[in-house]
Amino acid sequence: MKSFKLFAILFFSLLTLNISAQQKKYVMVIHGGAGTILKKNMTPEKEAAYIAVLTQALKAGYAQIQSGKSSLDAVEATIHVLENDPHFNAGKGAVFTHDGKNELDAAIMDGKTLMAGSVAGVTTVKNPISAARAVMEKSEHVMMVGAGADLFAKDAGLEIVDPKYFWTKERWDGLQQAIKEDSTKAVLDHGNKKSELLGSKNHDYKFGTVGCVALDKAGNLAAGTSTGGMTNKKYGRVGDAPIIGSGTYCNNETAGVSCTGWGEFYIRNVVAKTISDLMEYKGLSVTEASKIALDKVGKMGGDGGLIALDKKGNIAMPFNTEGMYRGAITADGKIEVSIYK
């Protein structure tokens, strides 16, 4: 009899714990990139710095939500923090192209209206996520690229900076190393070995794209992504981040999604929209849909991760790399930040 009572108490305790876990409602989830992020390669100081910035970003977005601002405002404020910090491959910390330039991409999407805006290859906009929002709200277009996007951002009143603003020694050194590896591969590639497709092996092993999905008090979702692209990229390459449906997507009826990783694979699998479609047409949870979409990327040979948040406050943060800078905050302000697998 005693053992039965003990079992009953234990069963109902576990049931209560499970219910409380399910009821945890998140209002924001962020990422700072996925890749070969190993604790053994991280100094305590650098780890603390990453955690501090991710925490600061979550607090910035949460303050917007708490004050009754929209999820779009929360996403923009959060990504500003990450774009302004050189630890991440976005804004100030953007990586360099083969030509020694910083070309920035960003996208934002409103889950309520399905309005979206994005920019690609901008070089003078301090905060590309704001340029993406300006395209969405102040033009009839969805995407603008290059010099035209820079000019539009200036006309829209956004902060414009000298391209030198984006220069950081760590990213410059990363470019030099990538060029050196490229030249070594080129030498090894001669002879009888068949050449790879141009650009197919230009793989940045330390992704740092940033993204955010937020759920405001009105029940509206918004998603945004910002990136400096791929180290040593050539020929005006654009990744998945600014492509609506590939690296960024949001719909109140399903979820908001922001991706990070090897962009070509996310484009080919239309990852962000696939997650939304699996939820809408198959009735899958945000966790199930996210896993299926990322598994397709992995099977094709790509890597990275993503964040997703549904209208009920459930989150998913899958990744198939060694680590992903990530964090979330609940409706009651509890912050969770992680780096490693």
Tab-separated table of C-alpha atoms in Angstrom:
chain	number	residue	atom	x	y	z
A	1	MET	CA	0.000	0.000	0.000
A	2	LYS	CA	2.829	2.349	0.964
A	3	SER	CA	4.652	1.657	-2.299
A	4	PHE	CA	1.437	2.408	-4.252
A	5	LYS	CA	1.045	5.751	-2.434
A	6	LEU	CA	4.697	6.585	-3.118
A	7	PHE	CA	4.218	5.733	-6.785
A	8	ALA	CA	1.074	7.884	-6.974
A	9	ILE	CA	2.825	10.855	-5.360
A	10	LEU	CA	5.786	10.485	-7.728
A	11	PHE	CA	3.502	10.142	-10.776
A	12	PHE	CA	1.477	13.262	-9.983
A	13	SER	CA	4.658	15.215	-9.181
A	14	LEU	CA	6.111	14.360	-12.585
A	15	LEU	CA	2.792	15.171	-14.250
A	16	THR	CA	2.714	18.585	-12.555
A	17	LEU	CA	6.302	19.276	-13.614
A	18	ASN	CA	5.494	18.309	-17.210
A	19	ILE	CA	2.427	20.561	-17.296
A	20	SER	CA	4.369	23.522	-15.886
A	21	ALA	CA	7.108	22.963	-18.480
A	22	GLN	CA	4.554	22.919	-21.266
A	23	GLN	CA	2.998	26.108	-19.947
A	24	LYS	CA	6.281	28.040	-20.059
A	25	LYS	CA	5.601	30.795	-22.572
A	26	TYR	CA	8.470	32.380	-24.452
A	27	VAL	CA	8.144	35.838	-25.976
A	28	MET	CA	11.512	35.997	-27.704
A	29	VAL	CA	14.222	33.737	-29.059
A	30	ILE	CA	17.544	34.795	-30.603
A	31	HIS	CA	20.613	33.312	-32.262
A	32	GLY	CA	24.089	34.621	-32.924
A	33	GLY	CA	25.184	32.005	-35.443
A	34	ALA	CA	26.027	28.309	-35.525
A	35	GLY	CA	29.252	26.549	-36.431
A	36	THR	CA	32.361	24.863	-35.052
A	37	ILE	CA	32.035	26.437	-31.622
A	38	LEU	CA	33.950	24.350	-29.091
A	39	LYS	CA	34.405	25.103	-25.395
A	40	LYS	CA	38.064	24.044	-25.607
A	41	ASN	CA	38.692	26.834	-28.125
A	42	MET	CA	36.894	29.490	-26.076
A	43	THR	CA	38.564	31.581	-23.382
A	44	PRO	CA	36.509	32.284	-20.250
A	45	GLU	CA	36.627	35.989	-21.102
A	46	LYS	CA	35.297	35.510	-24.620
A	47	GLU	CA	32.577	33.127	-23.456
A	48	ALA	CA	31.481	35.665	-20.852
A	49	ALA	CA	31.442	38.386	-23.518
A	50	TYR	CA	29.173	36.360	-25.812
A	51	ILE	CA	26.801	35.557	-22.972
A	52	ALA	CA	26.717	39.208	-21.902
A	53	VAL	CA	25.830	40.483	-25.376
A	54	LEU	CA	23.158	37.824	-25.953
A	55	THR	CA	21.666	38.727	-22.573
A	56	GLN	CA	21.781	42.437	-23.391
A	57	ALA	CA	20.051	41.787	-26.728
A	58	LEU	CA	17.260	39.797	-25.054
A	59	LYS	CA	16.746	42.534	-22.471
A	60	ALA	CA	16.554	45.197	-25.198
A	61	GLY	CA	13.818	43.352	-27.070
A	62	TYR	CA	11.972	42.359	-23.905
A	63	ALA	CA	11.832	46.019	-22.816
A	64	GLN	CA	10.033	46.830	-26.067
A	65	ILE	CA	7.510	44.045	-25.524
A	66	GLN	CA	6.921	44.987	-21.900
A	67	SER	CA	6.251	48.604	-22.842
A	68	GLY	CA	3.546	47.459	-25.265
A	69	LYS	CA	5.567	47.975	-28.453
A	70	SER	CA	5.179	45.659	-31.439
A	71	SER	CA	7.105	42.484	-32.116
A	72	LEU	CA	8.710	44.316	-35.066
A	73	ASP	CA	10.071	46.924	-32.648
A	74	ALA	CA	11.366	44.155	-30.398
A	75	VAL	CA	13.112	42.349	-33.252
A	76	GLU	CA	14.713	45.540	-34.538
A	77	ALA	CA	15.938	46.619	-31.083
A	78	THR	CA	17.338	43.168	-30.336
A	79	ILE	CA	19.210	42.865	-33.619
A	80	HIS	CA	20.620	46.393	-33.241
A	81	VAL	CA	22.480	45.195	-30.145
A	82	LEU	CA	23.942	42.239	-32.040
A	83	GLU	CA	24.751	44.286	-35.165
A	84	ASN	CA	26.623	46.828	-33.044
A	85	ASP	CA	28.818	44.208	-31.365
A	86	PRO	CA	31.910	42.901	-33.212
A	87	HIS	CA	31.538	39.374	-31.808
A	88	PHE	CA	28.889	38.523	-34.402
A	89	ASN	CA	28.949	38.348	-38.203
A	90	ALA	CA	26.491	41.193	-38.701
A	91	GLY	CA	26.930	44.953	-38.793
A	92	LYS	CA	30.129	45.932	-36.977
A	93	GLY	CA	31.446	42.348	-36.896
A	94	ALA	CA	30.731	41.492	-40.537
A	95	VAL	CA	33.172	39.236	-42.364
A	96	PHE	CA	35.056	40.312	-45.486
A	97	THR	CA	34.458	39.368	-49.103
A	98	HIS	CA	37.325	38.181	-51.292
A	99	ASP	CA	37.778	41.789	-52.425
A	100	GLY	CA	38.201	43.013	-48.858
A	101	LYS	CA	34.753	44.574	-48.506
A	102	ASN	CA	31.910	44.157	-46.035
A	103	GLU	CA	28.612	43.393	-47.769
A	104	LEU	CA	25.649	43.179	-45.433
A	105	ASP	CA	22.299	41.411	-45.807
A	106	ALA	CA	19.173	41.543	-43.639
A	107	ALA	CA	15.466	40.721	-43.676
A	108	ILE	CA	12.436	41.291	-41.480
A	109	MET	CA	8.867	39.971	-41.673
A	110	ASP	CA	5.589	40.803	-39.951
A	111	GLY	CA	3.590	37.702	-38.990
A	112	LYS	CA	0.313	39.600	-38.805
A	113	THR	CA	0.294	41.077	-42.323
A	114	LEU	CA	2.916	38.858	-44.058
A	115	MET	CA	4.620	42.081	-45.134
A	116	ALA	CA	8.374	41.692	-45.516
A	117	GLY	CA	11.462	43.679	-46.415
A	118	SER	CA	15.078	42.833	-47.098
A	119	VAL	CA	18.384	44.261	-48.304
A	120	ALA	CA	21.440	42.535	-49.734
A	121	GLY	CA	24.976	43.692	-50.404
A	122	VAL	CA	24.699	47.029	-48.592
A	123	THR	CA	27.989	48.628	-47.570
A	124	THR	CA	27.193	51.862	-45.733
A	125	VAL	CA	24.118	51.199	-43.571
A	126	LYS	CA	25.074	50.930	-39.890
A	127	ASN	CA	22.088	48.730	-39.035
A	128	PRO	CA	20.907	46.674	-42.025
A	129	ILE	CA	17.882	45.324	-40.119
A	130	SER	CA	16.511	48.872	-40.065
A	131	ALA	CA	17.075	49.151	-43.817
A	132	ALA	CA	15.092	45.933	-44.295
A	133	ARG	CA	12.255	47.352	-42.206
A	134	ALA	CA	12.338	50.586	-44.197
A	135	VAL	CA	11.984	48.609	-47.437
A	136	MET	CA	8.959	46.846	-45.936
A	137	GLU	CA	7.254	49.952	-44.588
A	138	LYS	CA	8.374	52.782	-46.885
A	139	SER	CA	8.433	51.167	-50.330
A	140	GLU	CA	6.247	48.969	-52.486
A	141	HIS	CA	9.061	46.435	-52.760
A	142	VAL	CA	10.253	43.473	-50.727
A	143	MET	CA	13.966	43.365	-51.591
A	144	MET	CA	16.598	45.916	-52.565
A	145	VAL	CA	20.263	45.244	-53.291
A	146	GLY	CA	23.621	46.976	-53.560
A	147	ALA	CA	24.098	50.680	-54.140
A	148	GLY	CA	20.366	51.200	-54.703
A	149	ALA	CA	19.577	49.782	-51.272
A	150	ASP	CA	22.239	51.995	-49.690
A	151	LEU	CA	20.755	55.052	-51.382
A	152	PHE	CA	17.230	54.093	-50.318
A	153	ALA	CA	18.372	53.688	-46.705
A	154	LYS	CA	19.988	57.132	-46.778
A	155	ASP	CA	16.842	58.707	-48.228
A	156	ALA	CA	14.814	56.927	-45.532
A	157	GLY	CA	16.845	58.737	-42.879
A	158	LEU	CA	18.833	55.794	-41.554
A	159	GLU	CA	22.313	56.163	-40.089
A	160	ILE	CA	24.946	55.924	-42.824
A	161	VAL	CA	28.586	55.188	-42.002
A	162	ASP	CA	31.914	55.058	-43.801
A	163	PRO	CA	32.605	51.449	-44.879
A	164	LYS	CA	35.690	51.594	-42.627
A	165	TYR	CA	33.313	51.441	-39.654
A	166	PHE	CA	32.804	47.712	-40.265
A	167	TRP	CA	36.529	46.837	-40.256
A	168	THR	CA	37.714	44.607	-37.405
A	169	LYS	CA	41.101	42.932	-37.105
A	170	GLU	CA	39.688	39.509	-36.284
A	171	ARG	CA	37.547	39.447	-39.443
A	172	TRP	CA	40.391	40.824	-41.578
A	173	ASP	CA	42.733	38.117	-40.283
A	174	GLY	CA	39.997	35.583	-41.042
A	175	LEU	CA	39.921	36.725	-44.663
A	176	GLN	CA	43.703	36.417	-45.018
A	177	GLN	CA	43.557	32.864	-43.651
A	178	ALA	CA	40.708	31.961	-46.004
A	179	ILE	CA	42.590	33.335	-49.018
A	180	LYS	CA	45.657	31.338	-47.972
A	181	GLU	CA	43.581	28.148	-47.707
A	182	ASP	CA	41.996	28.911	-51.076
A	183	SER	CA	45.378	29.189	-52.773
A	184	THR	CA	46.558	25.949	-51.171
A	185	LYS	CA	43.451	24.124	-52.430
A	186	ALA	CA	43.994	25.596	-55.888
A	187	VAL	CA	47.512	24.102	-56.018
A	188	LEU	CA	46.267	20.723	-54.779
A	189	ASP	CA	43.443	20.798	-57.299
A	190	HIS	CA	45.737	20.593	-60.339
A	191	GLY	CA	46.603	17.355	-62.088
A	192	ASN	CA	44.134	14.545	-62.527
A	193	LYS	CA	41.743	15.645	-59.762
A	194	LYS	CA	38.440	16.991	-61.040
A	195	SER	CA	37.818	20.602	-60.042
A	196	GLU	CA	34.972	21.505	-57.723
A	197	LEU	CA	32.214	23.833	-58.828
A	198	LEU	CA	33.338	27.434	-58.471
A	199	GLY	CA	32.541	28.643	-54.974
A	200	SER	CA	31.137	25.335	-53.741
A	201	LYS	CA	33.866	24.868	-51.165
A	202	ASN	CA	33.839	28.428	-49.849
A	203	HIS	CA	32.640	27.266	-46.456
A	204	ASP	CA	32.810	29.608	-43.460
A	205	TYR	CA	33.314	27.340	-40.452
A	206	LYS	CA	32.469	30.044	-37.911
A	207	PHE	CA	29.024	31.346	-38.744
A	208	GLY	CA	27.882	34.403	-36.830
A	209	THR	CA	24.677	35.489	-38.532
A	210	VAL	CA	22.208	36.945	-36.005
A	211	GLY	CA	18.457	36.557	-35.796
A	212	CYS	CA	15.450	37.140	-33.591
A	213	VAL	CA	11.800	36.102	-33.385
A	214	ALA	CA	9.455	37.947	-31.019
A	215	LEU	CA	5.860	37.581	-29.816
A	216	ASP	CA	4.243	40.779	-28.544
A	217	LYS	CA	1.368	41.365	-26.120
A	218	ALA	CA	-1.105	41.627	-28.989
A	219	GLY	CA	-0.197	38.081	-30.057
A	220	ASN	CA	1.708	39.117	-33.174
A	221	LEU	CA	4.938	37.491	-34.307
A	222	ALA	CA	7.868	39.079	-36.165
A	223	ALA	CA	11.150	37.605	-37.363
A	224	GLY	CA	14.402	39.183	-38.484
A	225	THR	CA	17.863	38.094	-39.605
A	226	SER	CA	21.077	40.053	-40.256
A	227	THR	CA	24.435	38.878	-41.585
A	228	GLY	CA	27.769	39.844	-43.064
A	229	GLY	CA	27.610	36.791	-45.319
A	230	MET	CA	30.435	34.361	-45.906
A	231	THR	CA	34.150	34.956	-45.412
A	232	ASN	CA	36.019	35.276	-48.722
A	233	LYS	CA	32.793	35.162	-50.755
A	234	LYS	CA	33.145	36.073	-54.421
A	235	TYR	CA	31.051	37.230	-57.394
A	236	GLY	CA	28.411	39.150	-55.423
A	237	ARG	CA	27.136	36.080	-53.626
A	238	VAL	CA	23.966	36.422	-51.521
A	239	GLY	CA	22.985	33.883	-48.882
A	240	ASP	CA	19.682	32.828	-47.359
A	241	ALA	CA	19.272	35.506	-44.677
A	242	PRO	CA	17.654	38.207	-46.882
A	243	ILE	CA	15.615	35.745	-48.921
A	244	ILE	CA	12.073	35.568	-47.554
A	245	GLY	CA	11.124	31.919	-47.074
A	246	SER	CA	14.688	30.630	-47.020
A	247	GLY	CA	16.472	32.256	-44.098
A	248	THR	CA	13.619	34.356	-42.719
A	249	TYR	CA	9.863	33.826	-42.536
A	250	CYS	CA	6.990	34.698	-40.216
A	251	ASN	CA	3.265	33.966	-40.033
A	252	ASN	CA	1.050	34.458	-36.978
A	253	GLU	CA	-0.824	31.271	-37.854
A	254	THR	CA	2.305	29.133	-37.636
A	255	ALA	CA	5.653	30.541	-36.470
A	256	GLY	CA	8.442	33.022	-36.958
A	257	VAL	CA	11.747	31.561	-38.169
A	258	SER	CA	15.327	32.845	-38.512
A	259	CYS	CA	18.092	30.622	-39.875
A	260	THR	CA	21.876	30.580	-39.655
A	261	GLY	CA	24.362	28.388	-41.468
A	262	TRP	CA	25.557	27.504	-44.942
A	263	GLY	CA	23.103	29.640	-46.883
A	264	GLU	CA	23.101	27.803	-50.196
A	265	PHE	CA	21.507	24.770	-48.549
A	266	TYR	CA	18.877	26.838	-46.791
A	267	ILE	CA	17.958	28.486	-50.088
A	268	ARG	CA	17.666	25.181	-51.917
A	269	ASN	CA	15.472	23.716	-49.161
A	270	VAL	CA	13.442	26.904	-48.579
A	271	VAL	CA	13.881	26.074	-44.897
A	272	ALA	CA	11.983	28.859	-43.113
A	273	LYS	CA	8.830	28.537	-45.245
A	274	THR	CA	9.008	24.754	-45.094
A	275	ILE	CA	8.703	24.909	-41.312
A	276	SER	CA	5.629	27.115	-41.604
A	277	ASP	CA	4.095	24.839	-44.253
A	278	LEU	CA	4.651	21.689	-42.187
A	279	MET	CA	2.866	23.356	-39.295
A	280	GLU	CA	0.030	24.705	-41.436
A	281	TYR	CA	-0.663	21.744	-43.700
A	282	LYS	CA	0.452	18.787	-41.570
A	283	GLY	CA	-0.393	20.138	-38.146
A	284	LEU	CA	3.118	19.522	-36.809
A	285	SER	CA	4.484	21.309	-33.748
A	286	VAL	CA	7.170	23.970	-34.162
A	287	THR	CA	9.698	21.494	-32.723
A	288	GLU	CA	8.780	18.677	-35.120
A	289	ALA	CA	8.665	20.934	-38.177
A	290	SER	CA	12.006	22.567	-37.359
A	291	LYS	CA	13.733	19.204	-36.947
A	292	ILE	CA	12.432	17.899	-40.281
A	293	ALA	CA	13.513	21.040	-42.137
A	294	LEU	CA	17.002	21.082	-40.614
A	295	ASP	CA	17.447	17.341	-41.206
A	296	LYS	CA	16.909	17.974	-44.932
A	297	VAL	CA	19.740	20.517	-44.868
A	298	GLY	CA	22.020	18.033	-43.135
A	299	LYS	CA	21.234	15.191	-45.537
A	300	MET	CA	22.124	17.436	-48.444
A	301	GLY	CA	25.501	18.277	-46.894
A	302	GLY	CA	24.762	21.640	-45.284
A	303	ASP	CA	25.080	22.689	-41.675
A	304	GLY	CA	23.881	25.352	-39.300
A	305	GLY	CA	20.809	25.900	-37.178
A	306	LEU	CA	17.666	27.950	-36.732
A	307	ILE	CA	15.329	29.458	-34.193
A	308	ALA	CA	11.543	29.362	-34.312
A	309	LEU	CA	8.742	30.667	-32.091
A	310	ASP	CA	5.051	29.893	-32.501
A	311	LYS	CA	1.989	31.949	-31.552
A	312	LYS	CA	1.562	30.024	-28.285
A	313	GLY	CA	5.064	30.859	-27.098
A	314	ASN	CA	6.705	27.505	-27.880
A	315	ILE	CA	10.269	27.637	-29.189
A	316	ALA	CA	12.626	25.428	-31.183
A	317	MET	CA	16.395	25.932	-31.491
A	318	PRO	CA	17.832	22.956	-33.412
A	319	PHE	CA	21.328	22.926	-34.927
A	320	ASN	CA	23.578	20.262	-36.451
A	321	THR	CA	26.934	21.885	-35.660
A	322	GLU	CA	29.127	21.844	-32.553
A	323	GLY	CA	27.415	24.899	-31.164
A	324	MET	CA	25.033	27.798	-31.723
A	325	TYR	CA	24.950	31.083	-29.870
A	326	ARG	CA	21.353	31.200	-28.707
A	327	GLY	CA	19.032	32.529	-26.074
A	328	ALA	CA	15.399	33.013	-25.115
A	329	ILE	CA	13.297	34.948	-22.647
A	330	THR	CA	9.977	33.971	-21.127
A	331	ALA	CA	6.900	36.157	-20.650
A	332	ASP	CA	7.891	36.651	-17.006
A	333	GLY	CA	11.408	37.778	-17.929
A	334	LYS	CA	13.465	34.661	-17.278
A	335	ILE	CA	16.532	34.632	-19.552
A	336	GLU	CA	18.171	31.472	-20.909
A	337	VAL	CA	21.439	31.672	-22.892
A	338	SER	CA	23.483	28.763	-24.309
A	339	ILE	CA	26.432	28.287	-26.647
A	340	TYR	CA	27.467	24.640	-26.896
A	341	LYS	CA	25.614	21.471	-27.908
